[in-house]
Amino acid sequence: MFQKGLKDVVAVQTKIAAVEGNKGELRYRGRLVEETIANHSFEETAYFLWTGEFPPDDRSEALKLQFVKYRSLPPYIQMIAEELPREAPLMDKMRTLLSAYYDQEYLSLPPVVQAVALTSALPVMTAMLYRLQKGKEIIAPSNQLGHTANYLWMLNGENPADAQIEALETYLKLTMEHGMNASTFAARVTVSTESDMVAAVTSALGTMKGPLHGGAPSGVISLLEEIGSAERTQSVITRKLEGGEKIMGFGHRIYRTEDPRSILLRRKCLELQGSDPWLDLAVDAEKQITQLLNERKPGRALYTNVEFYAAAIMRSIEMPPELFTPTFSIARIVGWTAHVIEQQADNVIFRPQSEYVGN
Ligand code: COA
């Protein structure tokens, strides 16, 4: 049977995450995402996705140190980064650097440690490439900071504020994993040939670059910029809807209720409200746009998707738009590597058929 794009075809059975579109639920390892991420760091949440358990209290510090250890990259990585064309897109350069990751010891490490190493290395590479692109000096990783704070530190060379770290970490934890999306599938297909985790993540990064997968939040930024102030929302949105345009950051293929990730990101925005006019505009715009969509498209259940508040949060922490997809990848590498581990544990090579329809 031929199914274009494998739509609705179940290609994998997984214990990592469940996306329940009708109920508006996302579960990591059987637990609601909101419960899973509360009171757990990026490192602990990643470990939970990889293993199904949180590290015991006395292992949490060791896990953090393991992440710190793998922030140190071999010197040849920086040499390659310096040779890459400045104007090339960051996602291309991240794919190249990650694919060059090699360490004699690496392939003999347990899979979860391999996952820690790559998850820890990717933001270091990204910050290095970003600073080179801007003609700025590379900042060395900090041994004191957690995963998220270190990323901000290496990007900006300043100690990030707690609110900034928390906002970004909430986004990263919520977008680590989302079932069988295109990049995750690419990672699983690659490793199913008994290739390795570096190759699988390289495939996934190539897949993530496409605008149909990793590239939507900048559309929300343009929308909010066009709205500009709360009293303009109604006229801007009405004009767009009358012209048949889709409103960026609203609607979802799977969720028929509110996207649970959007609810949590909105909560974070509300906590930060008053600290940034962008967040205030986003919170107000959501209310007005949801109402307008409901009036114009009754019964379609159109709500904000994860991109809407992700964009607001990124903007409020002054993350430049060219870093949106790279930052999404820094989160999703956890899901990719979790799926690689699951695939390796019970592997069958992906080998679908093609149907010849030529002459
Ligand atoms: N703005 C206005 N109308 C929208 C809309 C939006 N953002 N999203 C869906 N609709 C409309 C559709 O045009 C359709 O109208 P119709 O019944 O009159 O033909 C109706 O709502 C139902 O659409 P639905 O089947 O629920 O959505 P879809 O599966 O066709 O599209 C998306 C899903 C995500 C592609 C779509 O919602 C979209 O383009 N959103 C904006 C882009 C975006 O935010 N992308 C990031 C996704 S994470």
CSV table of C-alpha atoms in Angstrom, one decimal, residues 72-238:
chain,number,residue,atom,x,y,z
A,72,SER,CA,35.5,20.7,26.1
A,73,LEU,CA,35.8,20.0,22.4
A,74,PRO,CA,39.0,18.8,20.6
A,75,PRO,CA,40.9,21.9,19.2
A,76,TYR,CA,40.4,20.7,15.6
A,77,ILE,CA,36.6,21.5,15.9
A,78,GLN,CA,37.4,25.2,16.4
A,79,MET,CA,39.9,25.1,13.5
A,80,ILE,CA,37.2,23.8,11.2
A,81,ALA,CA,34.7,26.4,12.6
A,82,GLU,CA,37.1,29.2,11.7
A,83,GLU,CA,37.5,27.9,8.2
A,84,LEU,CA,33.8,27.8,7.4
A,85,PRO,CA,32.4,30.7,5.3
A,86,ARG,CA,31.1,33.4,7.6
A,87,GLU,CA,27.9,33.9,5.6
A,88,ALA,CA,26.8,30.3,5.5
A,89,PRO,CA,23.7,29.5,7.5
A,90,LEU,CA,24.3,28.4,11.1
A,91,MET,CA,22.3,25.2,10.6
A,92,ASP,CA,24.7,24.2,7.8
A,93,LYS,CA,27.7,24.9,9.9
A,94,MET,CA,26.3,23.1,12.9
A,95,ARG,CA,25.7,20.0,10.8
A,96,THR,CA,29.3,20.2,9.5
A,97,LEU,CA,30.9,20.6,13.0
A,98,LEU,CA,28.7,17.9,14.6
A,99,SER,CA,29.5,15.5,11.8
A,100,ALA,CA,33.2,16.1,12.5
A,101,TYR,CA,32.8,15.0,16.1
A,102,TYR,CA,35.3,12.2,16.7
A,103,ASP,CA,37.0,10.9,19.8
A,104,GLN,CA,38.7,7.5,19.9
A,105,GLU,CA,37.0,6.7,23.1
A,106,TYR,CA,33.6,7.9,22.0
A,107,LEU,CA,32.2,4.8,20.3
A,108,SER,CA,33.0,2.5,23.2
A,109,LEU,CA,31.1,4.7,25.7
A,110,PRO,CA,27.7,3.5,26.9
A,111,PRO,CA,24.9,5.0,24.7
A,112,VAL,CA,23.6,7.4,27.4
A,113,VAL,CA,27.1,8.9,27.8
A,114,GLN,CA,27.4,9.3,24.0
A,115,ALA,CA,24.0,11.1,24.2
A,116,VAL,CA,25.3,13.4,27.0
A,117,ALA,CA,28.5,14.1,25.0
A,118,LEU,CA,26.6,15.2,21.8
A,119,THR,CA,23.9,17.1,23.7
A,120,SER,CA,26.6,19.0,25.6
A,121,ALA,CA,28.7,19.6,22.5
A,122,LEU,CA,26.0,21.0,20.2
A,123,PRO,CA,25.4,24.3,22.1
A,124,VAL,CA,29.1,24.9,22.4
A,125,MET,CA,29.5,24.5,18.7
A,126,THR,CA,26.5,26.7,18.0
A,127,ALA,CA,27.8,29.5,20.2
A,128,MET,CA,31.2,29.2,18.7
A,129,LEU,CA,29.8,29.5,15.2
A,130,TYR,CA,27.5,32.3,16.1
A,131,ARG,CA,30.3,34.4,17.6
A,132,LEU,CA,32.6,33.7,14.6
A,133,GLN,CA,29.7,34.8,12.3
A,134,LYS,CA,29.4,38.1,14.2
A,135,GLY,CA,33.2,38.6,14.1
A,136,LYS,CA,33.3,38.3,17.9
A,137,GLU,CA,35.8,36.4,20.0
A,138,ILE,CA,34.9,32.9,21.0
A,139,ILE,CA,33.9,32.5,24.7
A,140,ALA,CA,35.2,29.5,26.5
A,141,PRO,CA,32.6,27.3,28.2
A,142,SER,CA,32.0,27.8,32.0
A,143,ASN,CA,32.5,24.9,34.4
A,144,GLN,CA,30.3,26.5,36.9
A,145,LEU,CA,27.0,27.0,35.0
A,146,GLY,CA,24.3,24.6,34.1
A,147,HIS,CA,23.6,23.5,30.5
A,148,THR,CA,21.2,26.3,29.6
A,149,ALA,CA,23.0,29.1,31.4
A,150,ASN,CA,26.3,28.0,29.8
A,151,TYR,CA,24.7,28.3,26.3
A,152,LEU,CA,23.6,31.9,27.1
A,153,TRP,CA,27.0,32.7,28.6
A,154,MET,CA,28.9,31.4,25.5
A,155,LEU,CA,26.5,33.3,23.2
A,156,ASN,CA,26.7,36.6,24.9
A,157,GLY,CA,29.8,36.6,27.2
A,158,GLU,CA,27.7,37.9,30.1
A,159,ASN,CA,26.3,36.1,33.0
A,160,PRO,CA,22.6,35.6,32.1
A,161,ALA,CA,19.8,36.7,34.5
A,162,ASP,CA,17.9,34.0,36.3
A,163,ALA,CA,14.7,34.9,34.5
A,164,GLN,CA,16.4,34.5,31.2
A,165,ILE,CA,17.8,31.1,32.1
A,166,GLU,CA,14.4,29.9,33.4
A,167,ALA,CA,12.5,31.1,30.3
A,168,LEU,CA,14.9,29.4,27.9
A,169,GLU,CA,15.2,26.3,30.0
A,170,THR,CA,11.4,25.9,30.0
A,171,TYR,CA,11.4,26.2,26.2
A,172,LEU,CA,14.2,23.7,25.9
A,173,LYS,CA,12.6,21.1,28.2
A,174,LEU,CA,9.2,21.4,26.5
A,175,THR,CA,10.6,20.9,23.0
A,176,MET,CA,13.1,18.1,23.6
A,177,GLU,CA,10.8,15.4,22.2
A,178,HIS,CA,7.6,15.2,20.2
A,179,GLY,CA,7.1,11.8,18.8
A,180,MET,CA,7.8,10.7,15.2
A,181,ASN,CA,8.6,14.0,13.5
A,182,ALA,CA,10.7,14.2,10.4
A,183,SER,CA,14.1,14.8,12.0
A,184,THR,CA,13.6,12.0,14.6
A,185,PHE,CA,12.6,9.6,11.8
A,186,ALA,CA,15.8,10.6,9.9
A,187,ALA,CA,17.9,9.8,13.0
A,188,ARG,CA,16.3,6.4,13.4
A,189,VAL,CA,16.6,5.5,9.7
A,190,THR,CA,20.3,6.4,9.8
A,191,VAL,CA,21.1,4.4,12.9
A,192,SER,CA,19.0,1.5,11.7
A,193,THR,CA,21.8,0.7,9.3
A,194,GLU,CA,24.1,0.2,12.3
A,195,SER,CA,25.7,3.5,11.7
A,196,ASP,CA,26.4,5.6,14.8
A,197,MET,CA,24.9,8.3,16.9
A,198,VAL,CA,27.0,11.1,15.4
A,199,ALA,CA,25.8,10.1,11.9
A,200,ALA,CA,22.2,9.9,13.1
A,201,VAL,CA,22.3,13.4,14.7
A,202,THR,CA,23.9,14.8,11.6
A,203,SER,CA,21.0,13.4,9.5
A,204,ALA,CA,18.6,14.9,11.9
A,205,LEU,CA,20.2,18.3,11.8
A,206,GLY,CA,20.0,18.3,8.0
A,207,THR,CA,16.3,17.5,8.3
A,208,MET,CA,15.6,20.2,10.9
A,209,LYS,CA,16.9,22.9,8.6
A,210,GLY,CA,13.9,22.7,6.4
A,211,PRO,CA,11.3,25.4,6.9
A,212,LEU,CA,8.5,22.8,7.1
A,213,HIS,CA,10.0,21.5,10.3
A,214,GLY,CA,12.3,23.7,12.2
A,215,GLY,CA,11.7,27.2,10.9
A,216,ALA,CA,8.4,28.8,12.0
A,217,PRO,CA,8.9,31.1,15.0
A,218,SER,CA,10.4,34.0,13.0
A,219,GLY,CA,6.9,34.3,11.3
A,220,VAL,CA,5.4,35.0,14.7
A,221,ILE,CA,8.0,37.7,15.4
A,222,SER,CA,7.0,39.4,12.1
A,223,LEU,CA,3.3,39.1,13.0
A,224,LEU,CA,3.8,40.7,16.4
A,225,GLU,CA,6.0,43.4,14.8
A,226,GLU,CA,3.3,44.1,12.3
A,227,ILE,CA,0.7,44.4,15.1
A,228,GLY,CA,3.0,46.6,17.1
A,229,SER,CA,0.4,47.6,19.8
A,230,ALA,CA,-2.6,46.0,21.3
A,231,GLU,CA,-5.2,48.4,19.7
A,232,ARG,CA,-4.0,47.4,16.2
A,233,THR,CA,-4.5,43.6,16.7
A,234,GLN,CA,-8.1,43.5,15.5
A,235,SER,CA,-7.5,45.5,12.3
A,236,VAL,CA,-4.3,43.6,11.3
A,237,ILE,CA,-5.8,40.2,11.9
A,238,THR,CA,-9.1,40.9,10.3
